[in-house]
Amino acid sequence: MPGLTVQSSMACPICDCLVEMPALNADCAIYCPCCGDHLSSIKAESFDHALALALAGLALLLCATWYPFLGFSASGKEANMTLLDSATSLFGYDQPILGTIVFILMFAGPLGLLLTLITLLVLLRRPVAGSASHLLPLLARAVALLQHWNMVEVFLIGAVVSIAKISSMATIQIGLAFWCFIGFTICTIVSLACVDTVQLWRLIRMRHLAGS
Amino acid sequence: MSSNNTPIYSPQSAAAQGLQGCRRCFRLVPLPLKQCDFCGAEVSLRKQHAVQNTLAYLFTAIVLFVPANVLPIMVTSEFGSSKPSTILEGVVLLWHHGSYPTALVIFIASVLVPMAKVMALLLLCWSVVRRSPHRVQERKRLLALTELVGRWSMVDVFVVALLVALVQLAGVLTVAPGPAALAFCGVVLFTMLAAHAFDGRLLWDHAVNLKGEKVDHG
């Protein structure tokens, strides 16, 4: 990328106002002077917090997939399900498209999001990225895409609504995986909230300039 | 767009300086370039055909909204007799069972939010086509709210997926997905695509009057 320079201003993504970005100190936030929207903020060690939470979220997601999610019994019969059953059982009812969408939205997407986020943050932590510096924009792009379609919290509310819906008909056993999934949802949301996209791209650009 | 519809950019905007803000990496890219010189994303002063694309996704969602509400979203079989139920029937059933909070969550997420979202985006598109300079802050908040609540309509689809996986007691009680589940999933995804295709910066362009003076953003 020839002639790439450091820019001190940016356009507000909401109203396109040209904003001169000050050199931000820790625990500062900047808002657009035109529309008042939050543009960026710096918190000390926020990327480290995001990495720690993403790792915790990944471990909890694996537990949530492994252990039984919900159990159900009525008239002396019993049934158990794991997290992935909610996608795979749709295939059994000739709904492969819906099954695939549900699988991507509640498992593959969030798993990919955590893996790319962890890779990105680990690479950013290393002082010399070397050959990995051209990977960073690609990873940040994947994180943004997966974040846009991330629906873990919606799935969690769906699970709560499902329990409320059938608790009058039968006895529900809440499995270990359900609690893990709650933890995973909280970790993922807080981890993503720790990553300021503007600062993330600023860091990636600085790393790129240092590498070239 | 005809020649008397040439866009007017607010004097403080990056577009007025011929700078295109990259939507992905926030870099300012000078005008002749069509791709961001850092991350390679497509850049433009304003998203190309934003209103047309938004309307196209919206009409797809509106068409899908009909089967999503008319056809059954799930079929409950209890001791051999199967009973299909639509989204609204499910809400009414929950209300009669006395689970008012659950009924409200499903009603708001599956009926109110998709309809409000479609109306909000139609209103925003119309205001951009009409080049309305009024109530920019309110319209900005409406767009932000639309983007925020959009994903929550997916609750009903996940509930169906979970019940189908969980309630499988052969001969006693089983739940099967209905054709409306996929249609409703389509409604949610297409309204999300519609909100994503819209360009919020268009709302601010017409907050200047024809002399190029800024109108009160109030």
XYZ file of C-alpha atoms in Angstrom:
430
model
C 0.000 0.000 0.000
C 2.057 2.976 -1.207
C 1.666 6.462 0.204
C -0.312 5.332 3.215
C -0.213 8.091 5.783
C -1.509 8.499 9.298
C -4.782 10.428 9.312
C -5.837 12.527 12.251
C -9.468 12.957 11.234
C -12.347 10.671 10.432
C -15.873 10.915 9.051
C -18.671 10.216 11.519
C -20.297 6.979 10.310
C -23.729 8.320 11.267
C -23.797 11.844 9.787
C -20.557 12.027 7.739
C -19.311 15.032 9.742
C -15.554 15.478 9.364
C -14.123 15.168 12.877
C -10.602 16.061 13.915
C -9.547 13.251 16.234
C -7.574 14.446 19.246
C -4.796 12.338 20.730
C -6.866 10.456 23.242
C -5.627 9.633 26.711
C -6.815 6.640 28.666
C -10.439 6.732 29.839
C -11.474 9.353 27.307
C -14.398 9.250 24.908
C -15.043 11.302 21.782
C -18.462 12.239 20.443
C -19.434 13.644 17.046
C -19.950 17.434 17.285
C -22.742 17.320 14.672
C -24.990 14.435 15.639
C -23.703 13.723 19.142
C -23.071 10.036 18.492
C -20.331 8.137 20.305
C -17.353 7.790 17.967
C -14.621 6.162 19.982
C -13.274 5.741 23.470
C -10.083 4.511 25.041
C -10.012 2.464 28.204
C -6.800 1.191 29.710
C -6.203 -2.506 28.938
C -9.657 -2.896 27.359
C -8.244 -5.186 24.640
C -6.729 -7.434 27.317
C -10.088 -7.590 29.073
C -11.730 -8.450 25.754
C -9.210 -11.260 25.165
C -9.708 -12.718 28.645
C -13.496 -12.622 28.286
C -13.390 -14.109 24.786
C -11.256 -17.028 26.058
C -13.679 -17.583 28.940
C -16.594 -17.401 26.481
C -14.959 -19.996 24.219
C -14.458 -22.422 27.122
C -18.061 -21.919 28.252
C -19.389 -22.433 24.707
C -17.560 -25.765 24.461
C -19.062 -26.827 27.820
C -22.488 -25.652 26.654
C -22.196 -27.870 23.562
C -20.963 -30.930 25.456
C -23.353 -31.198 28.446
C -27.163 -31.695 28.270
C -28.941 -28.374 27.652
C -32.532 -29.036 28.725
C -34.461 -32.081 29.906
C -38.173 -32.682 29.588
C -40.471 -35.270 31.140
C -44.214 -35.912 30.932
C -46.417 -38.974 31.496
C -43.452 -40.943 32.805
C -41.412 -40.411 29.633
C -38.232 -38.387 29.457
C -36.280 -36.588 26.743
C -32.995 -34.684 26.787
C -31.461 -32.309 24.305
C -28.077 -30.762 23.752
C -27.507 -27.283 22.349
C -26.801 -28.546 18.828
C -30.004 -30.631 18.764
C -31.959 -27.392 18.329
C -30.411 -27.094 14.845
C -30.000 -30.755 13.866
C -33.546 -31.851 14.757
C -34.866 -29.381 12.150
C -33.063 -31.440 9.484
C -35.114 -34.460 10.636
C -38.303 -32.539 9.840
C -37.223 -31.696 6.271
C -36.248 -28.125 7.119
C -32.587 -28.140 6.029
C -32.521 -24.409 5.210
C -33.973 -23.379 8.565
C -31.694 -25.881 10.313
C -28.631 -24.410 8.609
C -29.652 -20.827 9.463
C -30.263 -21.726 13.118
C -26.966 -23.669 13.257
C -25.024 -20.689 11.873
C -26.776 -18.079 14.033
C -26.516 -19.834 17.378
C -23.364 -21.961 17.069
C -21.082 -21.626 14.026
C -21.286 -17.818 13.913
C -20.532 -17.173 17.600
C -17.794 -19.855 17.608
C -16.174 -18.268 14.544
C -16.560 -14.828 16.111
C -14.754 -15.850 19.311
C -11.992 -17.681 17.403
C -11.295 -14.759 15.043
C -11.508 -12.242 17.896
C -9.040 -14.256 19.999
C -6.616 -14.655 17.062
C -6.838 -10.938 16.279
C -6.266 -9.828 19.876
C -3.388 -12.290 20.403
C -1.672 -11.064 17.221
C -2.149 -7.447 18.329
C -0.541 -8.217 21.684
C 2.689 -9.412 20.105
C 5.092 -6.484 19.703
C 6.274 -7.517 16.218
C 3.558 -8.939 14.028
C 5.883 -9.616 11.084
C 4.219 -11.638 8.357
C 0.963 -11.684 10.311
C 0.398 -7.938 9.839
C -1.459 -8.459 6.561
C -3.752 -10.942 8.336
C -4.996 -8.314 10.781
C -7.354 -6.391 8.420
C -8.804 -9.714 7.251
C -9.479 -10.828 10.828
C -10.982 -7.471 11.828
C -13.252 -7.689 8.789
C -14.408 -11.189 9.779
C -15.066 -10.020 13.350
C -17.206 -7.110 12.100
C -19.246 -9.379 9.803
C -19.811 -12.073 12.449
C -20.618 -9.444 15.072
C -23.313 -7.971 12.836
C -25.093 -11.346 12.591
C -24.370 -12.424 16.157
C -27.590 -13.468 17.944
C -26.458 -15.325 21.068
C -28.476 -13.121 23.433
C -31.596 -13.581 21.305
C -31.116 -17.362 21.441
C -30.801 -17.180 25.227
C -34.104 -15.278 25.515
C -35.583 -17.865 23.121
C -34.506 -20.613 25.519
C -36.100 -18.798 28.477
C -39.338 -18.296 26.509
C -39.348 -21.995 25.510
C -39.045 -23.038 29.146
C -41.904 -20.707 30.116
C -43.978 -22.050 27.224
C -43.813 -25.738 28.158
C -43.343 -25.568 31.924
C -47.135 -25.833 32.340
C -47.258 -29.048 30.255
C -44.313 -30.934 31.700
C -41.391 -30.929 34.104
C -38.284 -29.173 32.815
C -34.757 -30.010 33.946
C -32.287 -27.226 33.316
C -28.958 -28.811 32.391
C -25.425 -27.686 33.125
C -25.063 -26.525 29.509
C -27.837 -23.973 30.016
C -25.871 -22.220 32.783
C -22.713 -22.425 30.659
C -24.611 -20.820 27.780
C -25.695 -17.916 30.006
C -22.050 -17.398 30.997
C -20.948 -17.649 27.374
C -23.531 -15.041 26.319
C -22.437 -12.587 29.015
C -18.725 -13.102 28.225
C -19.287 -12.620 24.483
C -21.346 -9.435 24.856
C -18.993 -7.825 27.381
C -15.931 -8.879 25.361
C -17.325 -7.269 22.193
C -18.235 -4.133 24.141
C -14.580 -3.852 25.251
C -13.344 -3.655 21.647
C -13.632 -0.136 20.250
C -13.673 -0.566 16.447
C -12.096 2.819 15.715
C -9.203 2.118 18.091
C -8.898 -1.426 16.746
C -8.377 -0.186 13.183
C -6.018 2.552 14.420
C -3.868 -0.119 16.077
C -3.946 -2.322 12.967
C -2.852 0.634 10.808
C -0.013 1.525 13.191
C 1.123 -2.104 13.130
C 0.986 -2.050 9.348
C 3.039 1.156 9.063
C 5.608 -0.228 11.486
C 5.865 -3.420 9.461
C 6.329 -1.828 6.032
C -31.941 10.664 -10.316
C -32.577 13.738 -12.484
C -30.192 16.676 -12.706
C -32.147 18.898 -10.306
C -31.662 16.162 -7.729
C -27.902 16.578 -7.433
C -26.981 15.877 -3.837
C -26.246 18.703 -1.431
C -23.790 17.875 1.292
C -23.594 19.670 4.596
C -20.490 21.960 4.661
C -19.016 20.091 7.642
C -19.382 16.711 5.977
C -16.489 14.705 4.618
C -18.395 14.349 1.351
C -18.275 18.147 0.831
C -14.463 17.848 0.873
C -14.556 14.978 -1.612
C -13.569 12.506 1.096
C -15.225 9.113 1.398
C -15.332 7.646 4.879
C -14.575 3.912 4.721
C -17.483 2.068 6.381
C -15.182 -0.710 7.508
C -11.910 0.796 8.746
C -12.878 4.502 9.132
C -10.142 5.706 6.778
C -10.814 8.831 4.706
C -10.424 7.925 1.049
C -10.155 10.741 -1.571
C -12.775 10.809 -4.290
C -11.613 9.093 -7.485
C -10.812 5.902 -5.581
C -13.538 3.249 -5.505
C -11.843 1.032 -2.932
C -10.350 1.841 0.443
C -6.565 2.078 0.054
C -6.072 0.335 3.389
C -8.655 -2.409 3.870
C -9.931 -2.785 0.299
C -13.612 -2.207 1.159
C -15.794 -0.553 -1.453
C -16.123 3.152 -0.710
C -18.479 5.833 -2.008
C -19.685 9.233 -0.842
C -23.059 7.621 -0.100
C -24.038 3.971 -0.528
C -25.043 3.384 -4.156
C -28.832 2.999 -4.649
C -29.332 2.870 -0.874
C -33.046 3.663 -1.013
C -33.777 1.268 -3.904
C -31.904 -1.601 -2.235
C -33.599 -0.943 1.106
C -37.030 -0.923 -0.566
C -36.251 -4.144 -2.463
C -35.336 -5.964 0.759
C -38.355 -4.429 2.512
C -40.838 -5.630 -0.118
C -39.331 -9.129 0.079
C -39.881 -9.017 3.836
C -43.467 -7.744 3.420
C -44.291 -10.556 0.959
C -42.814 -13.160 3.343
C -44.755 -11.635 6.237
C -48.026 -13.045 4.770
C -47.126 -16.785 4.838
C -45.279 -16.193 8.131
C -48.545 -15.199 9.785
C -51.098 -17.255 7.833
C -49.332 -20.646 7.833
C -48.686 -22.620 11.041
C -45.321 -21.960 12.693
C -45.422 -25.252 14.595
C -47.521 -28.387 14.831
C -48.116 -29.863 18.308
C -49.139 -33.524 18.449
C -50.642 -34.618 21.750
C -51.655 -38.296 22.125
C -52.009 -38.785 18.380
C -54.012 -35.648 17.515
C -51.996 -32.913 15.831
C -52.795 -29.229 16.176
C -51.115 -26.626 13.951
C -50.799 -23.098 15.335
C -49.854 -19.786 13.768
C -47.803 -17.094 15.530
C -50.926 -15.228 16.716
C -52.673 -18.429 17.848
C -49.583 -19.211 19.913
C -49.759 -15.787 21.571
C -53.501 -16.172 22.309
C -52.911 -19.662 23.740
C -50.158 -18.393 26.039
C -52.390 -15.534 27.176
C -55.200 -17.983 28.067
C -52.730 -20.158 29.976
C -51.935 -17.105 32.073
C -48.292 -16.740 30.985
C -48.713 -13.045 30.254
C -44.997 -12.077 30.161
C -44.193 -14.843 27.655
C -47.208 -13.939 25.528
C -46.105 -10.300 25.536
C -42.486 -11.150 24.611
C -43.645 -13.265 21.652
C -46.249 -10.707 20.561
C -43.819 -7.779 20.694
C -40.901 -9.666 19.115
C -42.858 -11.489 16.397
C -45.677 -9.134 15.464
C -45.046 -5.571 16.637
C -41.291 -5.295 16.019
C -41.236 -6.579 12.393
C -44.190 -4.370 11.467
C -42.755 -1.311 13.236
C -39.403 -1.960 11.591
C -40.845 -2.124 8.076
C -42.865 1.059 8.689
C -39.877 2.894 10.171
C -37.660 2.032 7.184
C -40.406 2.989 4.699
C -40.766 6.318 6.511
C -36.990 6.902 6.431
C -36.798 6.047 2.708
C -39.685 8.376 1.997
C -38.084 11.194 3.981
C -34.849 10.789 1.987
C -36.654 10.756 -1.365
C -38.642 13.837 -0.275
C -35.327 15.416 0.894
C -36.904 16.328 4.199
C -34.773 18.666 6.338
C -36.894 18.158 9.448
C -36.368 16.181 12.649
C -32.977 14.750 11.716
C -32.136 13.758 15.286
C -35.432 11.908 15.661
C -34.952 10.099 12.352
C -31.382 9.221 13.324
C -32.672 7.669 16.551
C -35.392 5.817 14.645
C -32.752 4.252 12.370
C -30.532 3.329 15.328
C -33.519 1.773 17.107
C -34.457 -0.178 13.965
C -30.948 -1.609 13.751
C -30.933 -2.386 17.481
C -34.233 -4.270 17.788
C -34.144 -6.074 14.429
C -32.381 -9.214 15.589
C -34.788 -9.698 18.536
C -37.584 -10.852 16.216
C -35.555 -14.027 15.744
C -36.733 -15.137 19.227
C -39.743 -16.983 17.814
C -37.646 -18.937 15.310
C -35.282 -20.028 18.095
C -38.249 -20.988 20.305
C -39.558 -23.256 17.525
C -36.083 -24.773 17.000
C -35.699 -25.427 20.743
C -39.201 -26.885 21.199
C -38.767 -29.172 18.183
C -35.518 -30.468 19.684
C -36.828 -30.751 23.241
C -40.454 -31.878 23.033
C -40.002 -35.313 21.446
C -41.941 -37.882 23.479
C -43.152 -40.253 20.764
C -46.852 -41.014 21.194
C -47.290 -38.554 24.055
C -46.241 -35.102 22.971
C -44.219 -33.980 19.946
C -43.621 -30.626 18.288
C -42.809 -30.255 14.580
C -41.795 -27.057 12.750
C -44.368 -25.509 10.412
C -43.736 -23.805 7.055
C -44.151 -20.354 8.640
C -40.932 -20.804 10.632
C -38.740 -20.473 7.530
C -40.895 -17.642 6.152
C -40.644 -15.752 9.431
C -36.897 -16.351 9.566
C -36.808 -14.779 6.079
C -38.787 -11.755 7.330
C -36.236 -11.142 10.085
C -33.171 -11.630 7.879
C -34.535 -9.460 5.042
C -35.529 -6.602 7.379
C -31.992 -6.770 8.832
C -30.550 -6.620 5.304
C -32.873 -3.681 4.530
C -31.655 -1.737 7.571
C -28.065 -2.533 6.580
C -28.600 -1.377 2.979
C -29.924 2.007 4.115
C -27.424 4.859 4.434
C -28.084 6.986 7.523
C -25.816 9.746 6.194
C -28.508 10.537 3.593
C -30.728 11.839 6.396
C -28.198 14.562 7.173
C -27.561 15.668 3.597
C -30.873 17.439 3.329
C -30.506 19.155 6.673
C -29.081 22.013 4.621
C -31.358 24.319 2.685
C -30.834 25.217 -0.958
C -28.505 28.113 -0.142
C -26.214 25.611 1.515
C -26.982 26.970 4.971
C -27.453 24.547 7.764
C -31.000 24.086 8.999
C -31.501 23.656 12.710
C -30.732 20.017 13.531
C -32.792 20.348 16.716
